[in-house]
Structure formats: structure tokens, C-alpha cells
Coordinates of C-alpha atoms (C1' of nucleotides) in Angstrom, one line a residue:
Chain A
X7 CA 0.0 0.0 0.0
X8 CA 2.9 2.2 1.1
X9 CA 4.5 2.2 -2.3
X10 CA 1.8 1.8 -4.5
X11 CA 3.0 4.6 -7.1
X12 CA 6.0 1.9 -7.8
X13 CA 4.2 -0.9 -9.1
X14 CA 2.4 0.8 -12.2
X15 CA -0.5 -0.8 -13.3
X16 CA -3.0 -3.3 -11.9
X17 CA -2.2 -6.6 -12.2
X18 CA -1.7 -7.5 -16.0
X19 CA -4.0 -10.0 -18.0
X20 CA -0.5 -11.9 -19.1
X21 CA 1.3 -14.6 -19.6
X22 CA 2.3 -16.0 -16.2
X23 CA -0.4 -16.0 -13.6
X24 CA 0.3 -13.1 -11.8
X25 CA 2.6 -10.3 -11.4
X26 CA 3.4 -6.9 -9.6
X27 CA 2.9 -8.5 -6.5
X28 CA 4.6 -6.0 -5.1
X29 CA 1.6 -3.8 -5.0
X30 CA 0.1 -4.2 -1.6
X31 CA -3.0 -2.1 -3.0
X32 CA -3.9 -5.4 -5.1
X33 CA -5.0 -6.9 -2.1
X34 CA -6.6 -4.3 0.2
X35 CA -10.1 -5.6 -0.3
X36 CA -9.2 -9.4 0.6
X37 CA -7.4 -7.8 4.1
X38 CA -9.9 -5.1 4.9
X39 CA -12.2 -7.6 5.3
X40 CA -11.5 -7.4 9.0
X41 CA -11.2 -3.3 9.6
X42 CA -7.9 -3.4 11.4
X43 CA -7.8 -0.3 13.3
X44 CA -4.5 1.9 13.5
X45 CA -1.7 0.7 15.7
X46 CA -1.8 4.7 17.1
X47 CA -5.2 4.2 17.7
X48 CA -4.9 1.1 19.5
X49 CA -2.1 2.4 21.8
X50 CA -3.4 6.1 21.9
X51 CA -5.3 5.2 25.5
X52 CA -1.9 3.5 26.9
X53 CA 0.6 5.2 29.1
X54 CA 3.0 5.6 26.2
X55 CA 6.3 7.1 26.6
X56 CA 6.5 10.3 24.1
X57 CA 9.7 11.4 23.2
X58 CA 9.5 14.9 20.8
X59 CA 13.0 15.3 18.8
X60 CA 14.8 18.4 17.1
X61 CA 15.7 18.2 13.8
X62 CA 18.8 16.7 12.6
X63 CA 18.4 14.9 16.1
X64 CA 19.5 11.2 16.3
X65 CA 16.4 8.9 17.6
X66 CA 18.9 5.8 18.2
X67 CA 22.3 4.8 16.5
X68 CA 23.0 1.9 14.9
X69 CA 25.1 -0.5 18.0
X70 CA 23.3 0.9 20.4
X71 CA 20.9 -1.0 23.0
X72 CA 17.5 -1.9 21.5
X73 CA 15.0 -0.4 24.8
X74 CA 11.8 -0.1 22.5
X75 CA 9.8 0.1 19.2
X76 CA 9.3 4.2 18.3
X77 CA 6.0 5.1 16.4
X78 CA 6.1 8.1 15.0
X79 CA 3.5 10.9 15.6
X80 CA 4.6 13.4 14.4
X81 CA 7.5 14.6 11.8
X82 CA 10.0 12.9 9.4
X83 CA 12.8 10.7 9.8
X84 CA 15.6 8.8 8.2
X85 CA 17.0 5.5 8.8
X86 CA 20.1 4.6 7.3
X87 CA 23.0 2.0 7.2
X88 CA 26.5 2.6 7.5
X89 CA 29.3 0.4 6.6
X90 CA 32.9 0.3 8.7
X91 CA 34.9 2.0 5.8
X92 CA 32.3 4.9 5.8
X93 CA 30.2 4.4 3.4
X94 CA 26.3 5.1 3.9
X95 CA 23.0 4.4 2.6
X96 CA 19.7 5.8 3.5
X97 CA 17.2 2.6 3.5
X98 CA 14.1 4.8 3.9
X99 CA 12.2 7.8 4.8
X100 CA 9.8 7.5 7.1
X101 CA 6.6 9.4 8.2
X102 CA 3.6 8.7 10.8
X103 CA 1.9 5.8 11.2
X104 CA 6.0 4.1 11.0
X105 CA 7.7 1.8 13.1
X106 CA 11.1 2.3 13.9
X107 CA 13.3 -0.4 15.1
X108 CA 11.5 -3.4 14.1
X109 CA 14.2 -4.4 11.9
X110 CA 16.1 -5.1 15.4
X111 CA 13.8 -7.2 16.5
X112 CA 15.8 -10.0 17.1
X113 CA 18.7 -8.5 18.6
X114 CA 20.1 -6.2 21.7
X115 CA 20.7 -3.8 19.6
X116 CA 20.1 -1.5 16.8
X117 CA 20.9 -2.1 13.7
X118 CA 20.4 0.9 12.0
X119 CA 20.3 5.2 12.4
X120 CA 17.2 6.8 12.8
X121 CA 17.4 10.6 12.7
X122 CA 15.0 13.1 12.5
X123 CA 14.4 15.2 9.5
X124 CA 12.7 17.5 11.7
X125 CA 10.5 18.3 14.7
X126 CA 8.6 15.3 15.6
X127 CA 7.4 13.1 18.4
X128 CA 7.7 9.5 19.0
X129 CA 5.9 7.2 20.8
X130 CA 8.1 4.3 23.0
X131 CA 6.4 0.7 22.7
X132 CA 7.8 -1.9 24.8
X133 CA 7.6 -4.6 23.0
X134 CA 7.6 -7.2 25.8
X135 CA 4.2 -5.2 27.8
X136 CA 2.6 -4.8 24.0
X137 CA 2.3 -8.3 23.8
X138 CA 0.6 -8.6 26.7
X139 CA -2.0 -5.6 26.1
X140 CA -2.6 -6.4 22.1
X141 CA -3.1 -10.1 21.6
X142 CA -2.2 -9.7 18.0
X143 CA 0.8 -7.7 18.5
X144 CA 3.5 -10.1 17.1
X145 CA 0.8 -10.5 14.3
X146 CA 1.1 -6.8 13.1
X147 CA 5.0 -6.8 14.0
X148 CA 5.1 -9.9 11.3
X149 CA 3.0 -7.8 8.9
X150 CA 5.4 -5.0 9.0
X151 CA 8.2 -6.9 8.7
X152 CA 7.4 -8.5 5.6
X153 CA 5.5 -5.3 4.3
X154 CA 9.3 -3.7 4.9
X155 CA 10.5 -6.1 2.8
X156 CA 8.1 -5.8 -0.1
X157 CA 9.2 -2.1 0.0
X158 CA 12.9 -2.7 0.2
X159 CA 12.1 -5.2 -2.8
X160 CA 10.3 -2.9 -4.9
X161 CA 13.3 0.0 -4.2
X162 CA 15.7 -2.6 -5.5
X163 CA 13.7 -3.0 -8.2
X164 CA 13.2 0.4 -8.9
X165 CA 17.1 1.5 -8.6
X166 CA 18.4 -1.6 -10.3
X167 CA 16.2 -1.1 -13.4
X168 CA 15.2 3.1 -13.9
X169 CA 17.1 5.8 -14.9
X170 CA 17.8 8.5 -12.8
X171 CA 14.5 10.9 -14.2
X172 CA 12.3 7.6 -13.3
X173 CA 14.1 6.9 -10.0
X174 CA 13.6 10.5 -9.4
X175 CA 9.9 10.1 -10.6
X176 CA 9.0 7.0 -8.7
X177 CA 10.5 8.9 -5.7
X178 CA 7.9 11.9 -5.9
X179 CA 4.6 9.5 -6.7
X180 CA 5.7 7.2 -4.1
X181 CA 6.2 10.0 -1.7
X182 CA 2.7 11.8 -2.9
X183 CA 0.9 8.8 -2.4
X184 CA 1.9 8.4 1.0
X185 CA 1.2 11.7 1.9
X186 CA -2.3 11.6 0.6
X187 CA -2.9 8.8 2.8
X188 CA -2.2 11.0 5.8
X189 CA -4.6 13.4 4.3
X190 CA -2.1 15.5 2.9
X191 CA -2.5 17.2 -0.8
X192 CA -0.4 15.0 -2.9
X193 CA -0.4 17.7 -5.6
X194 CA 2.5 19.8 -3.3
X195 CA 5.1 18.5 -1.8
X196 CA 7.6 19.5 0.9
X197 CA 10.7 17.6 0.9
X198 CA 11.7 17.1 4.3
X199 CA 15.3 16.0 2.6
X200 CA 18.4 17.7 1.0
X201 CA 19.2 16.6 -2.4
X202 CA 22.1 14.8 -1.1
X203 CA 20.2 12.8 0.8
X204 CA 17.4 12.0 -1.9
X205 CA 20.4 11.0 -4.1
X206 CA 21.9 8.9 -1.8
X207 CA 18.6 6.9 -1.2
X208 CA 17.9 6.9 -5.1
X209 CA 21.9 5.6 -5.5
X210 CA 22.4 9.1 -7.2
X211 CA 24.6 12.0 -6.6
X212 CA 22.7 15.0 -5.4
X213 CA 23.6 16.8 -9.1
X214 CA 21.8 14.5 -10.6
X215 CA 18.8 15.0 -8.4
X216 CA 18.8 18.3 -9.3
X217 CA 19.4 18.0 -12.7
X218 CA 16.4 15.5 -13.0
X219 CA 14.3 17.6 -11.3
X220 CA 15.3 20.7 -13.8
X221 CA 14.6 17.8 -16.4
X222 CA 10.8 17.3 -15.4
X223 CA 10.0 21.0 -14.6
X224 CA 11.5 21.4 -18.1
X225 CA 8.7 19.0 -19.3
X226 CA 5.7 20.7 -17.6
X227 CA 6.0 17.4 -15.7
X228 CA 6.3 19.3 -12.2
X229 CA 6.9 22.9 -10.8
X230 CA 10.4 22.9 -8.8
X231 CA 11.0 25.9 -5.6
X232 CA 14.1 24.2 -3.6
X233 CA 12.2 21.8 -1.1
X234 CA 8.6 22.5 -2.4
X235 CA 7.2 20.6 -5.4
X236 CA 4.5 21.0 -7.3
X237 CA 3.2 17.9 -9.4
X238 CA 1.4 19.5 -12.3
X239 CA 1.0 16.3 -14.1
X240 CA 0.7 13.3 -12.4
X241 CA -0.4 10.9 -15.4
X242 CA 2.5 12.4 -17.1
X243 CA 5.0 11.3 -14.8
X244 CA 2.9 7.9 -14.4
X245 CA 3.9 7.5 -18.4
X246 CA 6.9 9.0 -18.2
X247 CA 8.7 7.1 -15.6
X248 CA 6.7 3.4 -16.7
X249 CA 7.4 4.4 -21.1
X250 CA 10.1 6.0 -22.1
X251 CA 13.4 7.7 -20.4
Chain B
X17 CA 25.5 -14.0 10.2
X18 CA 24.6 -14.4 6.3
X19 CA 26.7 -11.8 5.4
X20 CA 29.5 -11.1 7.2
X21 CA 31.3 -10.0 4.5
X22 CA 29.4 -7.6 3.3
X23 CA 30.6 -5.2 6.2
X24 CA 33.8 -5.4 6.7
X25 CA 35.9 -4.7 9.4
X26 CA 34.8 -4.9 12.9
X27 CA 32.9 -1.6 14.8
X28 CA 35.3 1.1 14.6
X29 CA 36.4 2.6 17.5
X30 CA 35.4 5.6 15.8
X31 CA 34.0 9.0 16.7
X32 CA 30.2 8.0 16.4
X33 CA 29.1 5.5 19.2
X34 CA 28.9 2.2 16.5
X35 CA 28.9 1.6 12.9
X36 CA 28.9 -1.4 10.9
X37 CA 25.5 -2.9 12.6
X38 CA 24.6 -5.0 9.9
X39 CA 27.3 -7.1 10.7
X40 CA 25.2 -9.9 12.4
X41 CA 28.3 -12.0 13.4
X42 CA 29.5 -9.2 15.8
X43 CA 26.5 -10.4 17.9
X44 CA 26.5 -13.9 17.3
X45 CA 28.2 -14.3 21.3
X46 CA 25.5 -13.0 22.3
X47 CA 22.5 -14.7 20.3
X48 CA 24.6 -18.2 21.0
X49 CA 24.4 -17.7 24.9
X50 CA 21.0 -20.1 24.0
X51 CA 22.3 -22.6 21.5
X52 CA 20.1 -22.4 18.7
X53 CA 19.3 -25.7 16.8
X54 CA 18.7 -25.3 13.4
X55 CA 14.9 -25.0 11.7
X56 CA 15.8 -28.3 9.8
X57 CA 17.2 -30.1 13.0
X58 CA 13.7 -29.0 14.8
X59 CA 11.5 -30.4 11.9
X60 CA 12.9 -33.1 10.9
X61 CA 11.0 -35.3 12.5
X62 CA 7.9 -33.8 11.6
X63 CA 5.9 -35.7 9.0
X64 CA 6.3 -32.9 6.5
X65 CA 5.4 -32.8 2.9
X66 CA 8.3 -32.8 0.8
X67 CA 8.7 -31.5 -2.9
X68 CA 11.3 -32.0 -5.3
X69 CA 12.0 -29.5 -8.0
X70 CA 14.1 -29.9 -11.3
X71 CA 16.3 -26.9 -12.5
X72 CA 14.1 -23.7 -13.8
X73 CA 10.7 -25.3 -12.2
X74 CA 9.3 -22.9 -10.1
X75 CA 8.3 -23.5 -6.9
X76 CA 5.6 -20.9 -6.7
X77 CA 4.9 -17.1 -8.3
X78 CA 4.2 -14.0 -7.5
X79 CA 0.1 -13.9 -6.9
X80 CA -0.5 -17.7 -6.2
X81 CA -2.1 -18.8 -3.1
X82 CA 0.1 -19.5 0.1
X83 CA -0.7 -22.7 1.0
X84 CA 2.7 -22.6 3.5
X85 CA 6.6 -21.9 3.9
X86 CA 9.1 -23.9 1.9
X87 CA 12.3 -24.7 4.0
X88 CA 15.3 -25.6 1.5
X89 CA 16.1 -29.0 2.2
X90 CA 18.9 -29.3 -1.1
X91 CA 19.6 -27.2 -4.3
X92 CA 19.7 -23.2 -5.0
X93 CA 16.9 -21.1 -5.7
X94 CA 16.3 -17.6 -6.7
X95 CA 13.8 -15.5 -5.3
X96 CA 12.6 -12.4 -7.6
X97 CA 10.3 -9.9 -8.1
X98 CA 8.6 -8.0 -11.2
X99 CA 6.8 -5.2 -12.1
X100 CA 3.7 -4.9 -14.5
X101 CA 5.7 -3.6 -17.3
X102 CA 7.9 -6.5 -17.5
X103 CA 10.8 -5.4 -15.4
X104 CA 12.3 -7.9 -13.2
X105 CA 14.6 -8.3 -10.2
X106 CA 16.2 -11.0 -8.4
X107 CA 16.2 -10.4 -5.1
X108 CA 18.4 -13.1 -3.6
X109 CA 20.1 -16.5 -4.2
X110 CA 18.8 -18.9 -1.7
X111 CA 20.3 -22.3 -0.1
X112 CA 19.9 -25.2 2.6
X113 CA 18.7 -23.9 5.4
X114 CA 16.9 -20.6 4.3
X115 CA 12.9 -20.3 4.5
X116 CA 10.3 -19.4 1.1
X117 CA 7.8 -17.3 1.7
X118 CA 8.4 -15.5 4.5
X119 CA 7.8 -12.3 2.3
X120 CA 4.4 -12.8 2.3
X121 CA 3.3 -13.5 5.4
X122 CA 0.4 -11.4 5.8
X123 CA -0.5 -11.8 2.5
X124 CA -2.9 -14.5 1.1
X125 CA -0.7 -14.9 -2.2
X126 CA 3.3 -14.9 -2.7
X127 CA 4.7 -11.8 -3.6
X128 CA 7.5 -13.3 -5.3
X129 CA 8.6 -15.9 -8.1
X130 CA 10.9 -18.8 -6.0
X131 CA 12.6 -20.9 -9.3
X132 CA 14.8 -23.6 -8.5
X133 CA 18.3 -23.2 -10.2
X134 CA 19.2 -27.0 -10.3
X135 CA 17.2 -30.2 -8.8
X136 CA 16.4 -29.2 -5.2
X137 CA 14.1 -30.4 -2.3
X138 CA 11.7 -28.4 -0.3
X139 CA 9.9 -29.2 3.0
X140 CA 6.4 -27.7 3.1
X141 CA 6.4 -25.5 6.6
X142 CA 2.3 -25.2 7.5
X143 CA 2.4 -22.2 9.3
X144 CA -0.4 -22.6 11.5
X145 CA 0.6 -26.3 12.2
X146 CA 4.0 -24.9 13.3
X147 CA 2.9 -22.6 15.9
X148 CA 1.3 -25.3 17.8
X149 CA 4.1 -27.7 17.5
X150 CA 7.1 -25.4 18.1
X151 CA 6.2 -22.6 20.7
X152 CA 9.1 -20.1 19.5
X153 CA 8.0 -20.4 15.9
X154 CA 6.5 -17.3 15.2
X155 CA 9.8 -15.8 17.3
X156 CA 11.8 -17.8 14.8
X157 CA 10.2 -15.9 12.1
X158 CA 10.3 -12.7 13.3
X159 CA 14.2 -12.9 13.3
X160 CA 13.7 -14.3 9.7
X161 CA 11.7 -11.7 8.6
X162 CA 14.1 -9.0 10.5
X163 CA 17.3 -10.8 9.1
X164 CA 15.8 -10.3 5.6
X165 CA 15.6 -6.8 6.1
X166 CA 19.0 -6.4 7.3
X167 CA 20.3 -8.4 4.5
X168 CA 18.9 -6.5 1.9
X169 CA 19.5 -3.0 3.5
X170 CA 23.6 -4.7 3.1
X171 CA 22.8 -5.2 -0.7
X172 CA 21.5 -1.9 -1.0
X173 CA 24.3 -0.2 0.4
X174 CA 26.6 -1.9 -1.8
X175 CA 24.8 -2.1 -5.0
X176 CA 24.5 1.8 -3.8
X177 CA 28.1 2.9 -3.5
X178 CA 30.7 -0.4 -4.9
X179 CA 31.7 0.0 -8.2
X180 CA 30.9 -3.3 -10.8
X181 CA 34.1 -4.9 -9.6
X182 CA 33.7 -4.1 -6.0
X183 CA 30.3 -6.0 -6.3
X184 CA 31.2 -9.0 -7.5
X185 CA 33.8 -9.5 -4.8
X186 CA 31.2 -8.6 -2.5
X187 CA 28.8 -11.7 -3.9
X188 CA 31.7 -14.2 -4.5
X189 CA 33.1 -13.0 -0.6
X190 CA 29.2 -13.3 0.6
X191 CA 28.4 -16.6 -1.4
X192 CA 31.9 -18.1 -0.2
X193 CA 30.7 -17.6 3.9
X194 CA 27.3 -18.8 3.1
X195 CA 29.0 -22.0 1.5
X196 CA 31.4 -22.6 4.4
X197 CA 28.6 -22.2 7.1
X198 CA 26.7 -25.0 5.4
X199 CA 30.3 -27.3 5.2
X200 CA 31.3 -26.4 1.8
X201 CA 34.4 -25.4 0.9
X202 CA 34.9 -21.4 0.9
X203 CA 37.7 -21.7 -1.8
X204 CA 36.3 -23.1 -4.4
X205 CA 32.8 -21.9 -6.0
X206 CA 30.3 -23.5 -7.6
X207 CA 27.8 -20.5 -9.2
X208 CA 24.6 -22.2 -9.5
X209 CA 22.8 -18.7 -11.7
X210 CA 24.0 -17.4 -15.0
X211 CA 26.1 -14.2 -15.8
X212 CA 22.9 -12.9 -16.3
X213 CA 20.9 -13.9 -13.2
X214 CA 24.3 -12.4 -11.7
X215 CA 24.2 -9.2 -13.3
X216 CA 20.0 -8.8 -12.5
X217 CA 21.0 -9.3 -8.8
X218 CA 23.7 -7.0 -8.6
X219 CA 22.5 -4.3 -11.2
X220 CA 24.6 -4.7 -13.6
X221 CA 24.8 -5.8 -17.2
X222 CA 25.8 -9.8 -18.2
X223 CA 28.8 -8.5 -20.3
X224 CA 30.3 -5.8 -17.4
X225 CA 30.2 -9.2 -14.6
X226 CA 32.4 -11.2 -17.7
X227 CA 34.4 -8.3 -17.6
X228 CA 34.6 -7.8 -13.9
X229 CA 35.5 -11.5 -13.1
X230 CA 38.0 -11.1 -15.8
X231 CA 39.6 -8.4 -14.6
X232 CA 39.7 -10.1 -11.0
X233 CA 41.6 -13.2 -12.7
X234 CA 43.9 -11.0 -14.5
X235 CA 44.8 -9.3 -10.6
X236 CA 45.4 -13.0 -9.8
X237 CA 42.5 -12.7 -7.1
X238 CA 40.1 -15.6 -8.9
X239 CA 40.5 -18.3 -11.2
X240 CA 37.5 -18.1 -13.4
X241 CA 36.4 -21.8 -15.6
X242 CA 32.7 -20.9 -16.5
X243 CA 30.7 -21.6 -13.4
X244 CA 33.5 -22.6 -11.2
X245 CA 35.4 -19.9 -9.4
X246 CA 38.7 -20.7 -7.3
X247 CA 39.4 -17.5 -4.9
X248 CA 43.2 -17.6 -4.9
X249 CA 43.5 -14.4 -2.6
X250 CA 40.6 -13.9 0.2
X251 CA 42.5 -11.3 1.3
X252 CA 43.5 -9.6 -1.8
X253 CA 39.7 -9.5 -2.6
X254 CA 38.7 -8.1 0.9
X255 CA 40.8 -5.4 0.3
X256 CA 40.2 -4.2 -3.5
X257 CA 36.9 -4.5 -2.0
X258 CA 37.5 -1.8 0.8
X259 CA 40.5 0.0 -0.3
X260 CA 40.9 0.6 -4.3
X261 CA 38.6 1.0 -7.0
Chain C
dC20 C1' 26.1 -33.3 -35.8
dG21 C1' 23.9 -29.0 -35.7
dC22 C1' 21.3 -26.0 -33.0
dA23 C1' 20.5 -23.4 -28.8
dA24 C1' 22.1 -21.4 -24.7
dT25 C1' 25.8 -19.4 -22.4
dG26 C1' 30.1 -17.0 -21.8
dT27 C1' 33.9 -14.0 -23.6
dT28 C1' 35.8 -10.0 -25.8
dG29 C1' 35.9 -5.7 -28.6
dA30 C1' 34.4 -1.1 -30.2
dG31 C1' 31.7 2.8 -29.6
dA32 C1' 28.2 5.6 -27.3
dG33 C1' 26.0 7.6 -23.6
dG34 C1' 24.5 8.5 -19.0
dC35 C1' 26.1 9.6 -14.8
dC36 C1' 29.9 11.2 -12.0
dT37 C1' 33.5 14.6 -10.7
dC38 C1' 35.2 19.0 -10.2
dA39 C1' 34.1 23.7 -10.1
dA40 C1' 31.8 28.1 -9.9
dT41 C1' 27.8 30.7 -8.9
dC42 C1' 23.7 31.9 -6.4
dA43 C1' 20.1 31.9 -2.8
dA44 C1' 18.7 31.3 1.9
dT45 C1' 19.7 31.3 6.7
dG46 C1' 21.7 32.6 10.8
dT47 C1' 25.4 34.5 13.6
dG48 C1' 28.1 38.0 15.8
dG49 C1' 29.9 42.6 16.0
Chain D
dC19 C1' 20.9 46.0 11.3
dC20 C1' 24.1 44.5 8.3
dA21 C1' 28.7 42.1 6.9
dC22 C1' 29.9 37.5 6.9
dA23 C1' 30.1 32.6 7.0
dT24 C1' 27.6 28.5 6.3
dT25 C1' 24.6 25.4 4.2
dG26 C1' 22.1 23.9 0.3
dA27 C1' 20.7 24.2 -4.7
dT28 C1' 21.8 25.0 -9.5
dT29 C1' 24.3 24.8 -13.7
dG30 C1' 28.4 23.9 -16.7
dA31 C1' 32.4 21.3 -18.7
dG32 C1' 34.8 17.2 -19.1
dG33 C1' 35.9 12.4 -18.2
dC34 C1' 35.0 7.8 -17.1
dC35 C1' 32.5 3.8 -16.1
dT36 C1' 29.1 1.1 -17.6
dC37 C1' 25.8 0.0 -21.3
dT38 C1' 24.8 -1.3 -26.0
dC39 C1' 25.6 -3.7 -30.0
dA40 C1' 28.1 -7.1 -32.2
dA41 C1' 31.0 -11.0 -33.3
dC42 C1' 32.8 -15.2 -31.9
dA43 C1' 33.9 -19.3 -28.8
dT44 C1' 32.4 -23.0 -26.0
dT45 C1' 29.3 -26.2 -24.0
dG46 C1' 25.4 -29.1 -23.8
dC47 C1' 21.6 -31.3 -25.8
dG48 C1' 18.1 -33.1 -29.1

DNA sequence: CGCAATGTTGAGAGGCCTCAATCAATGTGG
DNA sequence: CCACATTGATTGAGGCCTCTCAACATTGCG
């Protein structure tokens, strides 16, 4: 559901049974059968610990002792992986309604960076009392999981196969759909990222972010002001990113 | 554990509290304090359904029904992922001892192809089954799940900052350790996938891994007969990973 | 044995990177 | 309140790595 605007189409009428599974979206209907409620509505009523962050402010490190899952309430982060020689990659941007930490489940500690993009609030779940309260606690925890792994799937997809203007594209409808389903326009954007950031998460350098960018404003495809972006054509960058360059 | 060398050294004593996270094995004296037994050990006396595969059969495809979890009992797989205008990724090469399906877990269908690379054996994994027979199952597949994640986040960072060559020693370095865990010599390599299934999974063309291995050879790092690969300098290849271009 | 699939190597082109300069926005201190 | 430094964004020029297209070798199989 979360990245919806990277598998294009509905399922195609094709050759082998089934394809772009990858599109949560196809199967809404069979899972909203039962009208799972929000996890920050189920845990609005508990005694949560809230933890509000400045921007640029690390939520945990990556070695450092796993206490809790965070939900964010409010604001933007980034995760990111680092390797010993220094290099870095951001594996996601993440907005509320996420859980941060989960991919840490099994061990002491963290295993990645979370950092705030900028002000926002987090809410600690202990994972050991959240099993207790929610009966189908580890349930959801598996359904992120997995769903996390769809996502990183499709990413891997889309950086391994797109050129820069469609990784930038899939970026922006990916990002738009996720704001709309926090009730957000998804006709303007606010990056809550630098280009060098976006380019590092798009395995691009930030020149080429911009570049692309000057590319689809260019087009008529988008209206570009530093951080805020206006998609003018959103059926346009749908063709453009699944057609040609 | 699965891919200790993908991050290299171990955690810096550098400014930043820890790096290198992903680095599973730096935690493995603590996980071991309970000695594990393997999944297979656990099941094997289970009266599971099993199902043999001969090379290029798939085992199941993106949008089929889950009927269960496939645990590889012998032979290679790859696991992939497509989108609905035709492009495709391979997201991992998969041996004894790793689990199908975990993807999808919350999902009704698979949301991924599984194709056998030469004959293998499966051992059909009914998930509900399991939770009554093995109480730390669903723990078991939450560190799955999370080791998934972890795993890919590693392959992201490289296939997002290592040049062509520095990718394929990453691979050959990661397949070698997965080999030796399971008994196999870490030497000599046996690559189950073509140049292009090799290329797909590390995002690069057929002809630039050719190259790539070629120029390894020449550098006196591999010895390179088709399919078979002799590493003739572990260490040379750990450091033109790391170091050099 | 001949065909198909796979792997290797070459030549050329192109997309992205690297290096560099410029500009805008922000905030800091005198 | 404004000079100044800092951060981030944009644009240009040139080079390199990888892709593309092609030919050829090798292996395996019907």
C-alpha cells in the first residue's frame, strides 16, 4: 500500500499467472475484510512514553541498545546503514503511522540510524508489555516486517532497473501517495530531505537529483522551488517514468 | 550472520558511538548464549510434505495462493520480483537452510517468483501447524523476517556505492561464507545462476560481470572456468573491496 | 552433428559522476 | 541591522564507467 505509485498498473491479464505482486494495493479488499484499526489508535489510551526530537536529532544509533519500538506521531525521519569503511545508505524515509526499530527485532541492539528530518514526536512501545496488552501484537509486527521487505524489494527494483528521471519520478509519486494517505494534498510536496540525501537513497549523486528535477520541470511534468514541489502532471509522470526515459 | 562480508571490518572505535551494525556476526556471542538448533534439525521429525524441483521449475509465483513456507532441504533457488511492465529483479540466491515465503506473510498470495536453479528439495512448513508444535516459531520468524531486512538494506548499500568490480567480490566474498557455514568449501565456487541472473541481482549488465571477473583473474585474485570460481587471494579481494577501485 | 544457450571479448556511445563556480537562503556576531 | 560565514541548490564542462551492439567461442543437448 505504502508504495503503491511503484508498481504501475493493476495486475496485467499476461502470460504468467500473476505479477506486480509487489503492489500491496492489489490486495486491500481481501485484508480489509477485517477493519484493522490503526496501531496509534490502539495504543493512543496507553501510558505511552513520548519522546518529541529536534531536527537533525538522532532517535537511536545503529550498536546501540535496542530499549523499545518508536511510532512516530509526528514529523519525518531517516534511517540509514553505514558500513565500517564509511560508506552510507539511507534505506528509507519514514513518516507517521511508521515503526522504527522493528528491523532489530531480534537483537540487543540497533541495527540501523534513525534521525529526525525534523521536529517530531515519538511514541516508545515496549515490546515485551505490547504483547501482553494487544493479543495480535507479534501479528502486526510480522505484517510489518514483511511489508518492509516488499518495500525494500520494490526500491531494488526500482534502482536496479530506472534511470535517474524515473528513480527520481518514482520517488515523488511514491512520496505523494503516502502523503495523501495521511490526508495531505499530494499535488505539493515538501521535501523534508536535501538533495544529497534523496540522491543517496535513489543511488544518485545530489547533481543529478537536481538535474532531474530541472529535467521534469523542463517537461511541464512538475513545478520545482528548492524543497517544495508541485506535481502538475501526475499521469504524465505515471507514463513517463513506466514508457520512455 | 549471512553476510558477514558484506561489512567489513569490525565496529570502529570511531568517533560515532557504532557503525557497521549490519554485521550480524558481531552479535553472534551474544544470540549463542542459547544454542540455537537449526529450523531443519527441529522439523525433521515432523511428517512434513516434501517436494522435489528440477532446475528452472518454479516453486511458486508471485500472486498464487500461500498454501505454506518452503524450507530448502537441497539445491539453490532464486527469489525475484517483477513489475507490471515487464521489469524484473532477483532479489536473492537462496540455499539449505533458508525459508520461502516468509515475504508474504500477511498476504494471502506470494509476492515473489521462488525458481529452482538445479534439482532441489523443499519441505512444506504449514504455518499454523508450526505454531502449535514449536512454541518459538512465530519468534523464529520474526528474526527471519528481520534478518531479511538487514540483508537486503547490506545489498543496497553496496549495489549503492561499490563499483561493478567491488560488487562482484562482494557476492563471491558473501556466497563463499554462506557455502562454508553450510560445510562447503569457501575456496572453491560452484555458481549455480547465470552471468545474467548475476548481473540482474547486482545491477549490472551480463557483459560488465564477464568483464569484472575477468579483470579479478587477470589481478590474480580468482581463477574463473565458467561456473566454477577458485578464490586464490581472500584477502587480496577483501581489500580491493574496501580499499581501491 | 547442428542447434540453442551461455560465456567472452571488442568497439563505440551515452549517462552519470567529478570537479568547479555561482547563487540563494539562513543565521550569527559585532 | 548588516557584513559575513555556512549550508544547500543549481548549472556547466569534461571524463570515465558502464551500457549497448556485435562477433565469436564454448558447452550441452536433441
Amino acid at each position: 500500500m505504502q508504495d503503491a505509485a511503484l508498481a504501475l498498473p493493476p495486475p496485467s491479464p499476461a502470460p504468467s499467472p500473476v505479477r506486480a505482486a509487489l503492489a500491496d494495493a492489489d490486495f486491500a479488499p481481501v485484508l480489509d475484510s477485517a477493519p484493522a484499526p490503526d496501531l496509534e489508535e490502539l495504543v493512543r489510551q496507553l501510558p505511552l512514553l513520548r519522546r518529541r526530537l529536534k531536527p537533525r536529532q538522532y532517535l537511536f544509533r545503529a550498536g546501540q541498545p535496542r530499549h523499545a519500538l518508536y511510532l512516530i506521531h509526528a514529523g519525518f525521519f531517516k534511517t540509514s546503514v553505514g558500513s565500517a569503511d564509511g560508506r552510507e545508505k539511507i534505506t528509507g524515509f519514514r513518516m507517521r503511522g511508521d515503526l522504527l526499530g522493528i528491523d532489530a527485532l531480534d537483537m540487543p541492539t540497533h541495527a540501523c540510524d534513525a534521525i529526525a528530518l525534523d521536529v517530531g514526536e515519538v511514541w516508545e512501545l515496549p515490546v515485551g508489555r505490547m504483547q501482553a496488552l494487544l493479543p495480535d501484537f507479534q501479528q502486526r509486527l510480522t505484517a510489518l516486517l514483511a511489508g518492509e521487505i516488499r518495500r525494500d524489494w520494490g526500491w531494488m527494483l526500482a534502482l536496479g532497473t530506472l534511470s535517474a528521471d524515473q528513480r527520481v519520478i518514482a520517488f515523488l509519486l511514491d512520496f505523494a501517495a503516502r502523503l495523501e494517505r495521511m490526508g495531505f494534498s499530494a499535488r505539493c510536496l515538501l521535501l523534508r530531505m536535501t538533495r544529497a540525501e534523496l540522491g543517496n537513497f535513489l543511488a544518485l549523486q545530489l547533481e543529478t537529483v537536481t538535474r532531474a528535477l530541472s529535467r521534469l520541470q523542463a517537461r511541464g511534468l512538475i513545478e520545482v522551488a528548492r524543497r517544495e514541489i508541485r506535481i502538475a502532471d501526475a499521469a504524465g509522470l505515471r507514463a513517463a517514468m513506466a514508457g520512455d526515459q
